[in-house]
């Protein structure tokens, strides 16, 4: 009560903050009045003078202090330029459409601009001109010369806004770029070099991955830093898309999937399950009719486990008594005392489906159907025990033991692959529906974003799920992919020194924005009072009744020439409504993932008299719906939601499509108990009791603001669950992020270095002493092992007598070897072309980093998948992941350094120079009698323990130079003679019976 009274007297935190900013808005308007007397050139000169002044300030923090100081003046310059363009009726084309500039910033937009400059999120209602608001802070922050980015949700909006707002920037002397899909690297670099750059979140993110994880020269990198960014539709990008990491992948080296093999059996299994569930549902109906409600509820719960979307089940759920019986059966089976009964019930089905967690699980009956002859087909072998048994078997030789272990490992891999393929096929058939989660286009499966309803070409579900869906639909199964580089949206945007965002709906997710991005939300008041009427939800028993009511509402509005925007949650729902409207002969437009290209055009026309537009809930974001003639008198745009979305934001976004800039409008949502939100998250339970109490008939609806609260409670549960998923994703990726920063920083240092040899020597200085300590530190120094490693890695040709490791300390031995290795490398490099050596040295390091980093990513994926099982041992998977990830990273860095050392003397920039270098070395043939003297070779190798790399260098000091031995290949002077051909000696015998017998 006290808090409420204080809030009424002092205002909310948001109101107090905005009140503090109002004097700045007044100062901007005062400067704007002064600038009216300036000529165009004088106004433009302000930009040049500020840029020159700020460029002399080296420190970024000091630059930002200067920007804060000139903010009122700079914002006034932008506002004044906008007024000049409007007064002159400036015309131009945007996306090939003619336009005339008709906008000048009003006070609330200036307020939004200040909030954005301060690195916060500005929540502004739809139609309040967020696109124009962004010009203020983008202009101001572009003056630093470090680049300012504006991030949008799709390519069309990026191009549209860059061309549209670019008129204002160009007038003031700033350059504007736009990043689009499939642009060449040179063109991308030009766009990033502009003062202000527009683009989509995925393009910015993928460019970061390509620059840091794949580029091998500075010329191949396109980005130039992460100073300031504004994220448009910030809730869509930083929250809705945050659960999906950006991944650049390449085809896997081998493809082992068996989806096409198992598809026919899975189809049969799903068919058998459907028949079983229909039979059980019929039995349940009989039990209900006989008055055995408990048994009927038990049987329908069984159907719910095996087929949650069974039509008979959904029909029974409409009846409050039957729904209560099913819910009661479900609650009783999930009690601890009845776990065995629940398990037995599941075993009566072929498989079970959990819609909430998006998982399916085969029962013993299902496994038996798929593999009737092999009871262990779905059991992974215990490799540790099997390997122990093999090791303890004294009858086996070491080679036989290795062979048996390899066979068992291959059997285990094949078993795991089969189990995984079958599991993913089940999910594809039971949980992923065409025209809901994906659409088919050009014989390919294209994912549909669950929040925006937009298609996401190029994206694939991970872990083989996409291939399973491809197999299900009978399209080409693309090859498995391997991760080359990855980052989450969250960690990409946390790279920016200053980040801001704008959207119409951020308030409900304010806590998440603060926790993850350290972004506070300010709600900017509308320029004119909102005249929209938000009606109470109408709640029905069934989807059929709900859709009939929606069609009636549309018919009534259409009859009085009022435009209607209908929001649906899936492609399937939008097409169903379209078919119903066609039956009623009501003309309409459909906007879903199948009509992505016309999105902005269809939405822009949605305000014309009598227009009916069906769209997915988030379609058309960023495009204003302006009302046509006579629409205001008809009541403005009517927004009809056909289902509540999981997130309240999406519903608010849909409502906000109408009543822009003080226009009239109305909105209403229609809900049924069959909607996924109601079924899965418990909002239906309370309403069932209310319906029972009032004894509602077919087609009657419930409507009250208390019921809206009940639906919102269910939405809050889902939001909380999704937040935890995103937070967990981030917690895990933070571990990878630290590793990624180390690896990418090292990569960039090598790319930017003028002298990559310093990095080569750093690796030698770190890796060689570590190896020396590994072999010599301890009670029993392994001199032989160290000698073998040195001679197989470097061309030093060391012998026990020459090395004399036992006469020095560990550190002295390390120093001795470092000098030898560097001398040998300098000698090798002296025979190379000086300009090419730098590229070669850079390539040696980058190749080692990239190859092993990719393997590390694969290993980390496997660790992340398996680490959740540790929770069964009462261990926190995240802590276990951090511990093991650290050990794996230490091993990765050591492996990269060893890889660099191994390739150092096995690489050349010029084969001719390399051969010339070899020719300068003393050489003698080890195989003195050709192929008939294998023992001579072996003896020579024993006398001179020099690895295959002896050919590359030498001591460089002349000591024992005659002992450097090169194992030269034997070259035939005549063509090879086959075993059954006549012997070339002229004896007339076959070669195998003559000279060939000796060989």
Coordinates of C-alpha atoms in Angstrom, one line a residue, residues 110-406:
X110 CA 13.9 13.0 -29.4
X111 CA 13.4 11.4 -26.0
X112 CA 13.7 7.9 -27.5
X113 CA 16.9 9.0 -29.3
X114 CA 18.5 10.1 -26.0
X115 CA 17.6 6.8 -24.4
X116 CA 19.1 4.9 -27.3
X117 CA 22.3 6.9 -27.1
X118 CA 22.7 6.1 -23.5
X119 CA 22.8 2.3 -24.3
X120 CA 19.3 1.4 -23.2
X121 CA 16.2 -0.1 -24.7
X122 CA 13.4 2.3 -25.8
X123 CA 10.0 0.7 -25.8
X124 CA 7.9 2.7 -28.3
X125 CA 4.5 1.7 -29.5
X126 CA 4.0 0.5 -33.1
X127 CA 3.7 3.5 -35.5
X128 CA 5.7 5.9 -33.3
X129 CA 8.5 6.1 -35.9
X130 CA 11.3 4.0 -34.4
X131 CA 13.0 4.0 -37.8
X132 CA 13.3 7.8 -37.7
X133 CA 14.3 7.8 -33.9
X134 CA 17.4 5.6 -34.7
X135 CA 18.8 8.3 -37.0
X136 CA 19.6 10.6 -34.0
X137 CA 21.9 8.3 -32.0
X138 CA 23.3 6.7 -35.2
X139 CA 24.4 10.1 -36.5
X140 CA 25.9 11.1 -33.1
X141 CA 27.8 7.8 -32.6
X142 CA 29.0 7.7 -36.3
X143 CA 31.0 10.9 -35.6
X144 CA 33.6 8.8 -33.8
X145 CA 34.6 7.2 -37.1
X146 CA 34.5 3.8 -35.5
X147 CA 31.2 2.7 -37.2
X148 CA 27.6 2.5 -36.0
X149 CA 25.5 -0.5 -36.8
X150 CA 21.7 -0.9 -37.0
X151 CA 20.5 -4.5 -36.8
X152 CA 17.1 -5.5 -38.2
X153 CA 15.1 -8.7 -38.5
X154 CA 15.3 -9.3 -42.3
X155 CA 17.1 -8.3 -45.4
X156 CA 14.2 -6.3 -46.8
X157 CA 14.0 -4.0 -43.7
X158 CA 17.7 -3.5 -43.7
X159 CA 17.8 -2.4 -47.3
X160 CA 14.6 -0.3 -47.0
X161 CA 15.8 1.6 -43.9
X162 CA 19.3 2.1 -45.3
X163 CA 17.9 3.7 -48.5
X164 CA 15.1 5.6 -46.7
X165 CA 17.1 7.0 -43.8
X166 CA 20.2 7.3 -46.0
X167 CA 18.6 10.4 -47.5
X168 CA 19.0 12.1 -44.2
X169 CA 22.6 10.9 -43.5
X170 CA 23.8 11.8 -47.0
X171 CA 22.3 15.3 -46.7
X172 CA 24.5 15.7 -43.5
X173 CA 27.6 14.3 -45.1
X174 CA 27.7 10.8 -43.7
X175 CA 28.0 7.5 -45.7
X176 CA 25.6 4.6 -45.3
X177 CA 26.1 0.9 -46.1
X178 CA 23.8 -2.1 -46.1
X179 CA 24.9 -5.8 -45.6
X180 CA 22.8 -8.2 -47.6
X181 CA 22.8 -11.9 -48.1
X182 CA 25.2 -13.3 -50.8
X183 CA 27.3 -10.1 -51.0
X184 CA 30.9 -10.5 -52.1
X185 CA 33.6 -10.0 -49.4
X186 CA 35.0 -6.9 -51.1
X187 CA 31.5 -5.3 -51.2
X188 CA 30.9 -6.2 -47.6
X189 CA 34.1 -4.6 -46.5
X190 CA 33.1 -1.4 -48.3
X191 CA 29.7 -1.5 -46.5
X192 CA 31.3 -1.9 -43.1
X193 CA 33.7 0.9 -43.8
X194 CA 30.8 3.3 -44.1
X195 CA 29.9 5.6 -41.2
X196 CA 26.6 3.8 -40.6
X197 CA 25.8 0.2 -41.6
X198 CA 22.4 -1.5 -41.7
X199 CA 22.1 -5.3 -41.7
X200 CA 20.4 -8.4 -40.1
X201 CA 21.6 -10.0 -36.9
X202 CA 22.6 -13.3 -38.7
X203 CA 24.7 -11.4 -41.4
X204 CA 26.6 -9.5 -38.7
X205 CA 27.1 -12.7 -36.7
X206 CA 28.2 -14.9 -39.6
X207 CA 30.6 -12.2 -40.7
X208 CA 32.2 -12.2 -37.3
X209 CA 32.6 -16.0 -37.5
X210 CA 34.0 -15.9 -41.0
X211 CA 36.4 -13.1 -40.0
X212 CA 37.7 -14.7 -36.9
X213 CA 37.3 -18.4 -37.6
X214 CA 37.9 -18.8 -41.3
X215 CA 39.7 -15.8 -42.9
X216 CA 43.5 -16.4 -43.4
X217 CA 44.5 -12.8 -44.4
X218 CA 43.5 -9.3 -43.3
X219 CA 42.2 -8.8 -46.8
X220 CA 39.6 -11.6 -46.3
X221 CA 38.2 -10.0 -43.1
X222 CA 35.3 -7.5 -43.6
X223 CA 34.3 -6.1 -40.2
X224 CA 36.3 -3.3 -38.4
X225 CA 35.2 -3.4 -34.8
X226 CA 32.2 -3.4 -32.4
X227 CA 31.7 0.1 -31.1
X228 CA 28.0 1.0 -31.1
X229 CA 24.9 -0.9 -32.3
X230 CA 21.1 -0.4 -32.2
X231 CA 19.0 -3.5 -32.4
X232 CA 15.6 -2.9 -34.0
X233 CA 12.9 -5.3 -32.7
X234 CA 15.3 -6.1 -29.9
X235 CA 12.9 -8.6 -28.2
X236 CA 12.7 -10.6 -31.4
X237 CA 16.5 -10.8 -31.9
X238 CA 17.9 -10.9 -28.4
X239 CA 15.2 -13.1 -26.9
X240 CA 13.3 -15.1 -29.5
X241 CA 16.3 -16.0 -31.6
X242 CA 18.7 -16.3 -28.6
X243 CA 18.0 -20.0 -28.1
X244 CA 19.4 -20.9 -31.5
X245 CA 23.2 -20.3 -31.9
X246 CA 24.7 -19.1 -35.2
X247 CA 26.6 -22.0 -36.7
X248 CA 28.8 -22.1 -39.8
X249 CA 29.0 -25.7 -40.8
X250 CA 30.6 -27.7 -43.6
X251 CA 29.9 -31.2 -44.9
X252 CA 31.1 -34.0 -42.6
X253 CA 33.9 -36.1 -44.0
X254 CA 31.8 -39.3 -43.8
X255 CA 28.1 -39.8 -43.7
X256 CA 26.8 -42.8 -41.8
X257 CA 23.1 -42.1 -41.4
X258 CA 20.5 -44.9 -42.0
X259 CA 17.3 -42.7 -42.1
X260 CA 16.2 -44.1 -45.5
X261 CA 16.8 -47.7 -44.3
X262 CA 14.6 -47.2 -41.1
X263 CA 12.0 -44.9 -42.6
X264 CA 9.6 -47.8 -43.8
X265 CA 9.7 -49.5 -40.4
X266 CA 9.1 -46.2 -38.5
X267 CA 6.1 -45.5 -40.8
X268 CA 4.7 -48.9 -40.0
X269 CA 5.3 -48.3 -36.2
X270 CA 3.6 -44.9 -36.2
X271 CA 0.6 -46.5 -38.1
X272 CA 0.4 -49.3 -35.6
X273 CA 0.5 -46.8 -32.7
X274 CA -2.3 -44.7 -34.3
X275 CA -4.5 -47.9 -34.7
X276 CA -3.7 -48.9 -31.1
X277 CA -4.6 -45.4 -29.7
X278 CA -7.8 -45.3 -31.7
X279 CA -8.8 -48.7 -30.4
X280 CA -8.0 -47.7 -26.8
X281 CA -10.0 -44.4 -27.2
X282 CA -13.0 -46.4 -28.4
X283 CA -12.7 -48.6 -25.4
X284 CA -12.5 -45.5 -23.1
X285 CA -15.7 -44.1 -24.7
X286 CA -17.5 -47.4 -24.0
X287 CA -16.3 -47.3 -20.4
X288 CA -17.5 -43.7 -20.0
X289 CA -20.9 -44.7 -21.4
X290 CA -21.1 -47.6 -19.0
X291 CA -20.4 -45.2 -16.1
X292 CA -16.9 -46.5 -15.4
X293 CA -15.3 -43.0 -15.3
X294 CA -12.1 -44.1 -13.5
X295 CA -11.3 -46.8 -16.1
X296 CA -12.3 -44.4 -19.0
X297 CA -9.9 -41.7 -17.6
X298 CA -7.1 -44.3 -17.3
X299 CA -7.5 -45.4 -20.9
X300 CA -7.6 -41.9 -22.2
X301 CA -4.5 -41.0 -20.3
X302 CA -2.8 -43.9 -22.1
X303 CA -3.9 -42.4 -25.4
X304 CA -2.5 -39.0 -24.3
X305 CA 0.8 -40.7 -23.6
X306 CA 0.9 -42.3 -27.1
X307 CA -0.8 -39.7 -29.3
X308 CA -1.5 -36.3 -27.6
X309 CA -3.2 -34.9 -30.7
X310 CA -5.6 -37.9 -31.1
X311 CA -8.9 -36.5 -32.4
X312 CA -11.1 -38.7 -30.1
X313 CA -9.0 -37.5 -27.1
X314 CA -9.4 -33.9 -28.1
X315 CA -13.1 -34.3 -28.5
X316 CA -13.4 -36.0 -25.1
X317 CA -11.4 -33.2 -23.5
X318 CA -14.2 -30.8 -24.4
X319 CA -16.4 -32.4 -21.8
X320 CA -15.5 -31.1 -18.3
X321 CA -16.3 -34.4 -16.6
X322 CA -14.2 -36.5 -18.9
X323 CA -11.4 -33.9 -18.8
X324 CA -11.4 -34.1 -15.0
X325 CA -11.3 -37.9 -15.1
X326 CA -8.3 -37.8 -17.5
X327 CA -6.5 -35.2 -15.4
X328 CA -7.2 -37.3 -12.2
X329 CA -5.7 -40.4 -13.8
X330 CA -2.6 -38.5 -14.9
X331 CA -2.0 -37.0 -11.5
X332 CA -2.4 -40.4 -9.8
X333 CA 0.0 -42.1 -12.1
X334 CA 2.7 -39.5 -11.5
X335 CA 2.7 -40.2 -7.7
X336 CA 5.9 -41.9 -6.5
X337 CA 4.0 -45.0 -5.2
X338 CA 2.7 -45.7 -8.8
X339 CA 5.9 -45.3 -10.8
X340 CA 5.9 -49.0 -11.6
X341 CA 2.3 -48.9 -12.8
X342 CA 3.1 -45.8 -15.0
X343 CA 6.1 -47.7 -16.5
X344 CA 3.9 -50.8 -17.2
X345 CA 1.3 -48.5 -18.8
X346 CA 3.9 -47.0 -21.1
X347 CA 5.1 -50.5 -22.1
X348 CA 1.6 -51.3 -23.4
X349 CA 2.3 -48.7 -26.2
X350 CA 4.9 -48.8 -28.9
X351 CA 6.3 -45.4 -27.9
X352 CA 5.4 -42.4 -25.8
X353 CA 5.4 -38.7 -26.8
X354 CA 6.2 -35.7 -24.5
X355 CA 5.1 -32.6 -26.3
X356 CA 6.4 -30.2 -23.6
X357 CA 10.0 -31.4 -23.9
X358 CA 9.7 -32.3 -27.6
X359 CA 10.8 -35.9 -27.0
X360 CA 9.7 -39.4 -27.9
X361 CA 10.7 -42.7 -26.3
X362 CA 10.5 -46.3 -27.6
X363 CA 9.0 -48.9 -25.4
X364 CA 10.1 -52.5 -25.2
X365 CA 7.2 -53.4 -27.5
X366 CA 8.3 -50.8 -30.1
X367 CA 11.9 -52.1 -29.9
X368 CA 10.7 -55.6 -30.4
X369 CA 8.7 -54.6 -33.5
X370 CA 11.8 -52.9 -35.1
X371 CA 14.3 -55.6 -34.2
X372 CA 12.4 -58.9 -33.4
X373 CA 15.5 -61.1 -33.8
X374 CA 18.0 -59.1 -31.7
X375 CA 17.0 -58.4 -28.1
X376 CA 20.2 -56.3 -27.6
X377 CA 19.7 -54.1 -30.7
X378 CA 18.9 -51.1 -28.5
X379 CA 21.5 -51.7 -25.8
X380 CA 24.9 -50.0 -26.0
X381 CA 27.7 -52.4 -25.1
X382 CA 29.8 -51.7 -21.9
X383 CA 33.1 -50.9 -23.7
X384 CA 35.1 -50.5 -20.5
X385 CA 34.3 -54.0 -19.3
X386 CA 34.8 -55.5 -22.7
X387 CA 38.2 -53.8 -23.1
X388 CA 39.2 -55.1 -19.7
X389 CA 38.3 -58.6 -20.7
X390 CA 40.3 -58.4 -23.9
X391 CA 43.3 -57.0 -22.0
X392 CA 43.1 -59.9 -19.5
X393 CA 42.9 -62.5 -22.2
X394 CA 46.5 -63.9 -22.3
X395 CA 45.8 -66.1 -25.4
X396 CA 45.6 -62.9 -27.6
X397 CA 48.7 -61.2 -29.0
X398 CA 48.9 -57.4 -28.7
X399 CA 47.9 -57.0 -32.4
X400 CA 44.9 -59.3 -31.9
X401 CA 43.8 -57.3 -28.8
X402 CA 44.0 -54.0 -30.8
X403 CA 41.9 -55.6 -33.6
X404 CA 39.3 -56.9 -31.2
X405 CA 39.0 -53.5 -29.4
X406 CA 38.6 -51.8 -32.8

